[in-house]
XYZ file of C-alpha atoms in Angstrom:
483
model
C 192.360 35.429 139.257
C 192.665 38.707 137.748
C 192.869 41.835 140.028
C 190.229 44.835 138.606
C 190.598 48.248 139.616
C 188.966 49.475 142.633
C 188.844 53.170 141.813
C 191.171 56.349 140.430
C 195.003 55.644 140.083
C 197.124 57.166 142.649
C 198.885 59.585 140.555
C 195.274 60.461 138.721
C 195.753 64.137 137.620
C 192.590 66.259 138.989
C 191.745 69.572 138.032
C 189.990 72.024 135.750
C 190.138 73.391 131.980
C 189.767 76.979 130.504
C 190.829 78.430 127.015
C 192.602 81.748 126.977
C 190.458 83.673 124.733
C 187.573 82.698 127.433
C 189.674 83.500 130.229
C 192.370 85.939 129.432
C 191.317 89.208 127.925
C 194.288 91.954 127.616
C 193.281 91.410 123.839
C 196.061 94.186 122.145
C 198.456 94.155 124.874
C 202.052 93.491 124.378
C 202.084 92.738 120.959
C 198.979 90.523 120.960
C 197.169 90.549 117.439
C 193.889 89.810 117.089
C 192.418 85.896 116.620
C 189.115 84.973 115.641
C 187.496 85.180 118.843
C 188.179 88.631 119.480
C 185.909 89.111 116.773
C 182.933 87.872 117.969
C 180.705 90.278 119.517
C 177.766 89.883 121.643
C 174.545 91.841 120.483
C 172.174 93.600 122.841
C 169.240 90.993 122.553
C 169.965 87.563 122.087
C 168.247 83.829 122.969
C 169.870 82.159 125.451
C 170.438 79.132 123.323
C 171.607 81.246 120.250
C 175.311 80.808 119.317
C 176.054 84.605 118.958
C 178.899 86.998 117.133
C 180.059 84.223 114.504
C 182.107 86.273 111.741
C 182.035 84.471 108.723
C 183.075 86.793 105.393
C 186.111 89.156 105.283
C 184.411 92.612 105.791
C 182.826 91.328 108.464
C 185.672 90.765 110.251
C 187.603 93.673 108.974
C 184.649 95.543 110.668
C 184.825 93.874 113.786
C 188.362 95.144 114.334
C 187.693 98.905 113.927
C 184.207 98.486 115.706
C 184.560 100.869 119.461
C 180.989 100.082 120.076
C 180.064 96.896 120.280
C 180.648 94.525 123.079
C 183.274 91.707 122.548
C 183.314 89.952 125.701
C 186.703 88.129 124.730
C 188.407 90.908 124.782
C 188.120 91.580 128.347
C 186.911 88.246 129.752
C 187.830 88.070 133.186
C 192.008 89.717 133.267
C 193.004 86.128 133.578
C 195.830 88.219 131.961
C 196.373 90.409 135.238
C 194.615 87.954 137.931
C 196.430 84.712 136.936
C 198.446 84.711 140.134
C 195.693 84.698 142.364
C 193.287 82.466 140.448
C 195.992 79.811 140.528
C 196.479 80.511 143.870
C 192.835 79.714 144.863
C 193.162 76.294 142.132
C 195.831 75.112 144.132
C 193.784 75.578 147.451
C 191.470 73.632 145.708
C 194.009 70.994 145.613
C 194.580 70.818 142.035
C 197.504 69.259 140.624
C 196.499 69.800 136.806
C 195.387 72.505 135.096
C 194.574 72.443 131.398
C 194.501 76.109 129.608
C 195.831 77.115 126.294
C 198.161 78.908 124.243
C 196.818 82.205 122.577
C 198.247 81.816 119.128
C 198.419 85.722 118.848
C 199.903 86.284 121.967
C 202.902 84.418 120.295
C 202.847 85.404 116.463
C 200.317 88.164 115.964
C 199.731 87.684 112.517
C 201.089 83.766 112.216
C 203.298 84.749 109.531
C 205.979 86.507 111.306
C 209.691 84.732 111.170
C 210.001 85.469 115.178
C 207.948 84.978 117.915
C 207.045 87.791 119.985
C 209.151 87.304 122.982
C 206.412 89.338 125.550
C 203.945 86.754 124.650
C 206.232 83.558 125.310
C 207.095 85.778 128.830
C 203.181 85.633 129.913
C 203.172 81.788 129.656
C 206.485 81.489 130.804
C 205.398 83.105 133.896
C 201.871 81.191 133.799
C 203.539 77.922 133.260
C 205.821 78.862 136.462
C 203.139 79.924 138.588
C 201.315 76.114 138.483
C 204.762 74.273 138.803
C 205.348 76.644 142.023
C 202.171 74.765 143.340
C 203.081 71.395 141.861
C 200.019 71.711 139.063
C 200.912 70.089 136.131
C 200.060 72.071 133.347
C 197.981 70.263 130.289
C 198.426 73.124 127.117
C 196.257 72.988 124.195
C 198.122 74.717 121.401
C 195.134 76.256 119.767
C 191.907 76.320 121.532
C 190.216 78.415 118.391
C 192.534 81.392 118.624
C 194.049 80.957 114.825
C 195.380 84.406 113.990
C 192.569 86.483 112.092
C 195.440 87.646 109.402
C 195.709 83.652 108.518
C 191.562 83.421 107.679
C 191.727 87.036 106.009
C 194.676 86.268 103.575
C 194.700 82.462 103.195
C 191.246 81.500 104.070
C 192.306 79.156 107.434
C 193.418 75.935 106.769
C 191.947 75.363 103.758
C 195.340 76.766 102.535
C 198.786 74.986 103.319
C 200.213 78.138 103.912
C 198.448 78.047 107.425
C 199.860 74.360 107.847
C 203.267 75.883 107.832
C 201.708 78.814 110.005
C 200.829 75.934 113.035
C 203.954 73.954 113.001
C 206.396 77.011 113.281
C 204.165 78.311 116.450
C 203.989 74.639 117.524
C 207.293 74.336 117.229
C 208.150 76.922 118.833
C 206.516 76.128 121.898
C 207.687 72.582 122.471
C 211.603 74.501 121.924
C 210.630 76.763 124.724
C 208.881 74.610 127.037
C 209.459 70.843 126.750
C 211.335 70.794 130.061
C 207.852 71.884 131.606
C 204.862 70.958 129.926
C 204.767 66.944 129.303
C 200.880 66.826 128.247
C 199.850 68.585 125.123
C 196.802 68.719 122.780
C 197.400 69.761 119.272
C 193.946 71.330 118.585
C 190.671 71.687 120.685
C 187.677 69.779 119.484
C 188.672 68.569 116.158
C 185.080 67.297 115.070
C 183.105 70.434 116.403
C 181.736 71.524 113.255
C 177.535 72.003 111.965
C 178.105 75.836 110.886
C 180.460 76.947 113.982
C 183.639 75.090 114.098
C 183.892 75.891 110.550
C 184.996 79.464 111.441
C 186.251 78.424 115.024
C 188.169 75.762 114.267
C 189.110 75.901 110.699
C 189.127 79.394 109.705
C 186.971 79.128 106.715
C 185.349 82.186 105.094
C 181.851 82.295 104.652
C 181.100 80.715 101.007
C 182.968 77.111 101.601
C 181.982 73.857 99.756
C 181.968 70.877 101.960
C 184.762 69.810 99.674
C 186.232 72.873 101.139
C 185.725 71.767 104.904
C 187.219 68.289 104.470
C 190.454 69.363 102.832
C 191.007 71.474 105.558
C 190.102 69.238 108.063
C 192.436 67.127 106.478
C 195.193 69.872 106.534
C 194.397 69.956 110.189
C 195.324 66.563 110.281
C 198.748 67.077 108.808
C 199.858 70.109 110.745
C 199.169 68.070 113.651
C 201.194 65.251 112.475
C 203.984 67.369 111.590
C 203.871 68.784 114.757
C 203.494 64.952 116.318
C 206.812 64.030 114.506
C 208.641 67.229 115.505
C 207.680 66.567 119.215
C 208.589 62.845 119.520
C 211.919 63.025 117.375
C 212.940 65.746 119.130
C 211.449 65.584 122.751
C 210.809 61.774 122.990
C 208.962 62.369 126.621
C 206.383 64.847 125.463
C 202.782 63.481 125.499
C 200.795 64.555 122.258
C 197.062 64.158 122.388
C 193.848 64.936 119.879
C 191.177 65.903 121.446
C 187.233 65.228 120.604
C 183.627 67.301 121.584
C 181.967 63.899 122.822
C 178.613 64.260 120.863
C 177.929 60.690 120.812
C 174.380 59.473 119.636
C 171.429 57.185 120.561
C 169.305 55.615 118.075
C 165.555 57.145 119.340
C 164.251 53.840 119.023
C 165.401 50.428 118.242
C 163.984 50.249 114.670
C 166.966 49.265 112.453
C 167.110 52.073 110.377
C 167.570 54.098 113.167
C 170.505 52.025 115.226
C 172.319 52.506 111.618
C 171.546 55.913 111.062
C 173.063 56.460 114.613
C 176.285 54.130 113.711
C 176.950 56.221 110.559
C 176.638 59.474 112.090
C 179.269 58.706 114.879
C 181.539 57.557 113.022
C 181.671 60.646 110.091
C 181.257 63.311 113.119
C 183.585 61.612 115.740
C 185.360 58.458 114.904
C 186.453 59.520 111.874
C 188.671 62.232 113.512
C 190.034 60.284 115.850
C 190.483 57.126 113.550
C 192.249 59.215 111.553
C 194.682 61.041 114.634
C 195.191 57.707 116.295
C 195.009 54.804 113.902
C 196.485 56.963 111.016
C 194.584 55.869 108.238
C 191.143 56.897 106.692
C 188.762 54.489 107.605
C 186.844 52.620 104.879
C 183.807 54.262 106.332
C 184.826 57.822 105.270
C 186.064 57.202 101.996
C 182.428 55.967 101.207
C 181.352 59.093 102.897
C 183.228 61.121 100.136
C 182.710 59.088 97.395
C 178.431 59.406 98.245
C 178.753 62.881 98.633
C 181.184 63.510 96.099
C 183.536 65.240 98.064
C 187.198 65.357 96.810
C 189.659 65.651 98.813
C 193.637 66.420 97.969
C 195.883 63.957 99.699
C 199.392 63.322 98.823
C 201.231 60.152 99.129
C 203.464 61.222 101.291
C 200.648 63.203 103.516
C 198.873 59.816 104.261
C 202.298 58.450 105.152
C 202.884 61.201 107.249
C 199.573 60.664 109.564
C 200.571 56.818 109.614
C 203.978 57.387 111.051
C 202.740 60.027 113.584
C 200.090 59.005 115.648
C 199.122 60.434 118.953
C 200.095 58.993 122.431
C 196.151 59.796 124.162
C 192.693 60.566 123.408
C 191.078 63.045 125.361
C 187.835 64.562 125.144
C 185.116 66.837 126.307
C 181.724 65.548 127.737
C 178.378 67.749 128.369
C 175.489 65.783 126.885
C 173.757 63.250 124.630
C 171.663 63.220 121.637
C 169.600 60.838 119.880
C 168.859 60.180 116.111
C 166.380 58.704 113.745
C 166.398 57.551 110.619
C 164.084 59.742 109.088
C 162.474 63.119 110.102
C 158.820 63.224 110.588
C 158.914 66.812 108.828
C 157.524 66.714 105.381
C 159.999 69.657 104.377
C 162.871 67.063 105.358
C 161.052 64.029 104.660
C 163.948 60.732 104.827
C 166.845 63.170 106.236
C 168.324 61.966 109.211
C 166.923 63.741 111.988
C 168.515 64.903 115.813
C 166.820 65.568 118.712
C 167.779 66.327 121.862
C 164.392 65.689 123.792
C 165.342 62.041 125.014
C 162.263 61.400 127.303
C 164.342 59.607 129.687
C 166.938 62.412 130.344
C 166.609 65.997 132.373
C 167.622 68.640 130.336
C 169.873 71.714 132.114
C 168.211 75.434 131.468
C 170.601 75.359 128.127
C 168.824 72.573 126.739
C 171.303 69.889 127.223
C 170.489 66.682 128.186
C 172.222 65.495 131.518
C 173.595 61.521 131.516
C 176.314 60.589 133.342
C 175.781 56.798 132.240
C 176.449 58.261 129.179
C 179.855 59.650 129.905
C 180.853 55.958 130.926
C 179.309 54.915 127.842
C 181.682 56.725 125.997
C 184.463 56.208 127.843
C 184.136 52.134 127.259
C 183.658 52.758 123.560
C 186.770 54.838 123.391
C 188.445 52.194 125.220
C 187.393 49.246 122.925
C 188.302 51.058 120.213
C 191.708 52.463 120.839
C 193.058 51.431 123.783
C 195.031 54.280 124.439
C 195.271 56.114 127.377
C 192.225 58.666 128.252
C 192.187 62.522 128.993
C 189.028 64.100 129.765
C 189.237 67.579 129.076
C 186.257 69.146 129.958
C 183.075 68.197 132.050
C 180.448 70.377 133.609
C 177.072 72.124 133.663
C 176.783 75.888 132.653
C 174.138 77.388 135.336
C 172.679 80.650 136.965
C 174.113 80.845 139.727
C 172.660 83.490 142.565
C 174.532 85.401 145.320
C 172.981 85.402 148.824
C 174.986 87.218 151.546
C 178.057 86.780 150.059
C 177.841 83.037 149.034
C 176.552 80.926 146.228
C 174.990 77.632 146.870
C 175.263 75.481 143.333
C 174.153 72.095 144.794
C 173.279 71.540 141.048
C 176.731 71.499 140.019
C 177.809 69.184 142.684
C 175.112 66.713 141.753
C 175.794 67.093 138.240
C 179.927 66.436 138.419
C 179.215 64.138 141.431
C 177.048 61.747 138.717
C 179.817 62.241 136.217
C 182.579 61.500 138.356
C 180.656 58.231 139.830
C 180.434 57.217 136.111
C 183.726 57.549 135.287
C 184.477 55.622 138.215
C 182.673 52.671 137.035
C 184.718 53.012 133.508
C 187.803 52.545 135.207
C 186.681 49.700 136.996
C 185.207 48.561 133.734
C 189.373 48.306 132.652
C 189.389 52.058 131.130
C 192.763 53.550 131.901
C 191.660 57.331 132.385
C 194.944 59.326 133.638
C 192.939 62.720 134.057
C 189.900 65.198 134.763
C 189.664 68.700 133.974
C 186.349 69.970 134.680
C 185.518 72.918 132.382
C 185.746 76.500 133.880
C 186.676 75.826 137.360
C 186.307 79.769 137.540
C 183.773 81.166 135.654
C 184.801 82.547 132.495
C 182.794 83.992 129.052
C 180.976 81.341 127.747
C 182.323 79.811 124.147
C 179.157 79.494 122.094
C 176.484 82.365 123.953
C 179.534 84.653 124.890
C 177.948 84.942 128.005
C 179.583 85.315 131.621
C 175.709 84.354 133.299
C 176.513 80.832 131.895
C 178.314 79.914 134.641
C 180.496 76.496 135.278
C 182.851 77.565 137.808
C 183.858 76.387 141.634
C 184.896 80.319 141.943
C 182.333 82.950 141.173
C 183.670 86.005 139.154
C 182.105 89.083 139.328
C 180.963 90.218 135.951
C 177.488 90.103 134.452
C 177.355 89.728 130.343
C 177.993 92.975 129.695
C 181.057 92.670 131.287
C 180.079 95.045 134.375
C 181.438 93.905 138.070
C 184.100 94.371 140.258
C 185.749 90.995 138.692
C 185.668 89.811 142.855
C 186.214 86.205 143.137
C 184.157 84.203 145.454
C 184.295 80.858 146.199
C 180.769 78.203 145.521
C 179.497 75.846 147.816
C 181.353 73.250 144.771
C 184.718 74.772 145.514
C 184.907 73.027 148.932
C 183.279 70.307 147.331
C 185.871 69.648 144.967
C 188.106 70.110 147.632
C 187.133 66.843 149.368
C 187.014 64.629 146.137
C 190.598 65.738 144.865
C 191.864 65.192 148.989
C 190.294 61.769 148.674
C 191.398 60.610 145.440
C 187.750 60.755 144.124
C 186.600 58.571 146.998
C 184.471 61.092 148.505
C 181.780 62.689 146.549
C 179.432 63.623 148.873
């Protein structure tokens, strides 16, 4: 008979995710340039849900960088910069033996366009990257976690020019030359497919004005700086791991009505399986090229471009997972009357304070569709629920955060049982950091408390949650106890 797994492989890589510009600060120190998200600024009043400080033209921006008042909580975040020592030092207490962060772009080449990098940025992460092999932490480094140098959206308008293809592989490059003997697991871009009006900017660099012509050549310039970069790392480091990573925004149909289980087919496929079809099949899928041709979007793809992506696939998928949505056919609002409609009021799902809907059956959902589709190896990158969390007498009792990763854990569990090979778990901030679409620090998804409200007033203290010993337990047990 055949023998099914029983739970989490014994080499399973736990741990936790951050992004430097959330984490780091120290935004114009040794020789750092600015990126994109040191441009977005958080105003005075502001709705929770709002996604704030989203520069989108080129004066904009250019005022952003000589603005002394505003508050740009990416700037400063919490001195990861300064503190990283001792916030490893508590991750390994934790009992990590992972750690996904990434590169800041700037850090490296200011501007993108210089010939050289700058050597005191390669020294942070060379001393970063140190401090988590000193504790046996493997590190997981995303190469751009939207940090693209603000001189390449100013000048060449992000990726929608080639110019900034050339810009990626020569930083990319660079980086697998200086630390290939280190770092085995690496993801070429953070959250390919997060677009709607944000990951335009965030991801692609696009200027405010852009066709959607415009978004899907660059997306598709995305795709071949990564599979330059793909080729460069496997011909010349054949070890290296390269992975593309998704935001998991998989759909429901609201109801069972026909119309509605299609409309939720098509809409996964153009806003997630097209990305990764693309990264780790290598082709454009049939699906897509319909897409276009509907839509009449053109799209400027050389012969030897779609060769390119065929030869240089990616060894993993890995993705982020938060929440579900659902989808009907056609909106019940006469000023949208037969547009596809999205809703995230499932009635059969709570909702966290941020509106998103919490379903861990949903995260092994995914998981098994991933795994049907690909079967490659599985990454999950991020995982967790943003929360208020309260100080009482020194401690913080988040019993909602252990519920919620204890669910998700549980669930991905049951995938690997169900034959999914997942290798790894990051959950996102395992210290609190500046939130990526409020810019808030009171949006909290951390095992370690930081002291720093949104204004970024505190003493920066670090405290440890209820969830931090928590953790503790489920990475000493090999995920066997979460309770």
């Amino acid at each position: 008979m055949w023998k099914t797994n029983s739970g989490f492989p014994k080499d399973f890589l736990w741990g936790g995710a951050i992004a430097a510009n959330q984490a780091e600060g120290a935004w114009n120190l040794d020789g750092k340039g600015p990126s994109i998200a040191d441009i977005e600024i958080l105003p005075e009043q502001y709705s929770r849900t709002e996604i704030v400080g989203m520069k989108h033209t080129k004066e904009d921006i250019e005022k952003a960088l000589k603005d002394e008042s505003g508050y740009y909580p990416r700037r400063s975040a919490i001195d990861f910069y300064h503190t990283y020592k001792e916030d490893i030092a508590l991750l390994a207490e934790m009992g990590f033996n992972s750690f996904r962060t990434s590169f800041n772009w700037t850090r490296i080449f200011p501007t993108g366009i210089e010939d050289q990098p700058n050597e005191a940025g390669l020294k942070f992460y060379d001393d970063l990257i140190d401090e988590m092999l000193k504790y046996n932490i493997e590190p997981v480094m995303t190469i751009t976690h939207y940090e693209m140098p603000v001189h390449l959206v100013t000048e060449y308008n992000g990726l929608l020019s080639k110019k900034t293809i050339d810009a990626y592989v020569k930083y990319a490059k660079t980086l697998f030359d200086r630390y290939h003997k280190k770092v085995k697991y690496w993801i070429l871009f953070n959250q390919v497919n997060c677009l709607g009006g944000w990951g335009e900017f965030s991801s692609l660099g696009l200027l405010q004005g852009y066709r959607q012509s415009d978004v899907y050549q660059a997306i598709h310039h995305q795709f071949v700086a990564g599979a330059q970069a793909t080729k460069y790392a496997h011909d010349m480091y054949p070890d290296l791991q390269i992975g593309m990573m998704l935001g998991d925004d998989t759909r429901y149909p609201r109801t069972c009505k026909p119309e509605d289980v299609f409309a939720c087919t098509q809409k996964n496929q153009m806003d997630l399986y097209f990305f990764s079809d693309v990264t780790l099949r290598g082709e454009y899928p049939g699906y897509a090229k319909r897409y276009f041709h509907d839509h009449d979007i053109q799209i400027e793809a050389s012969e030897a471009e779609l060769a390119l992506l065929k030869e240089n696939t990616v060894d993993f998928l890995s993705f982020s997972y938060y929440f579900t949505q659902t989808i009907s056919a056609q909106s019940q609002d006469d000023a949208n009357a037969g547009k596809p409609v999205e809703s995230t009021a499932n009635p059969y799902l709570e909702k966290s304070i941020w509106g998103w809907a919490i379903d861990p059956l949903g995260f092994r959902n995914s998981l098994n569709l991933y795994w049907d589709r690909y079967q490659k190896p599985i990454y999950i990158a991020e995982n967790g629920l943003g929360a208020l969390d309260e100080v009482v007498n020194g401690e913080i009792h988040d019993d909602y955060r252990i519920a919620y990763l204890r669910d998700n854990i549980a669930a991905m569990k049951e995938a690997i049982k169900d034959g999914v090979q997942v290798f790894g778990y990051a959950s996102w901030g395992p210290i609190d950091i500046v939130s990526c679409s409020q810019g808030e620090m009171s949006k909290r998804y951390g095992y370690i408390y930081v002291d720093l409200d949104d204004r970024g007033h505190g003493s920066g203290e670090r405290l440890k949650k209820d969830s931090f010993y928590w953790y503790q337990k489920v990475i000493s047990s090999n995920g066997e106890n979460l309770s």
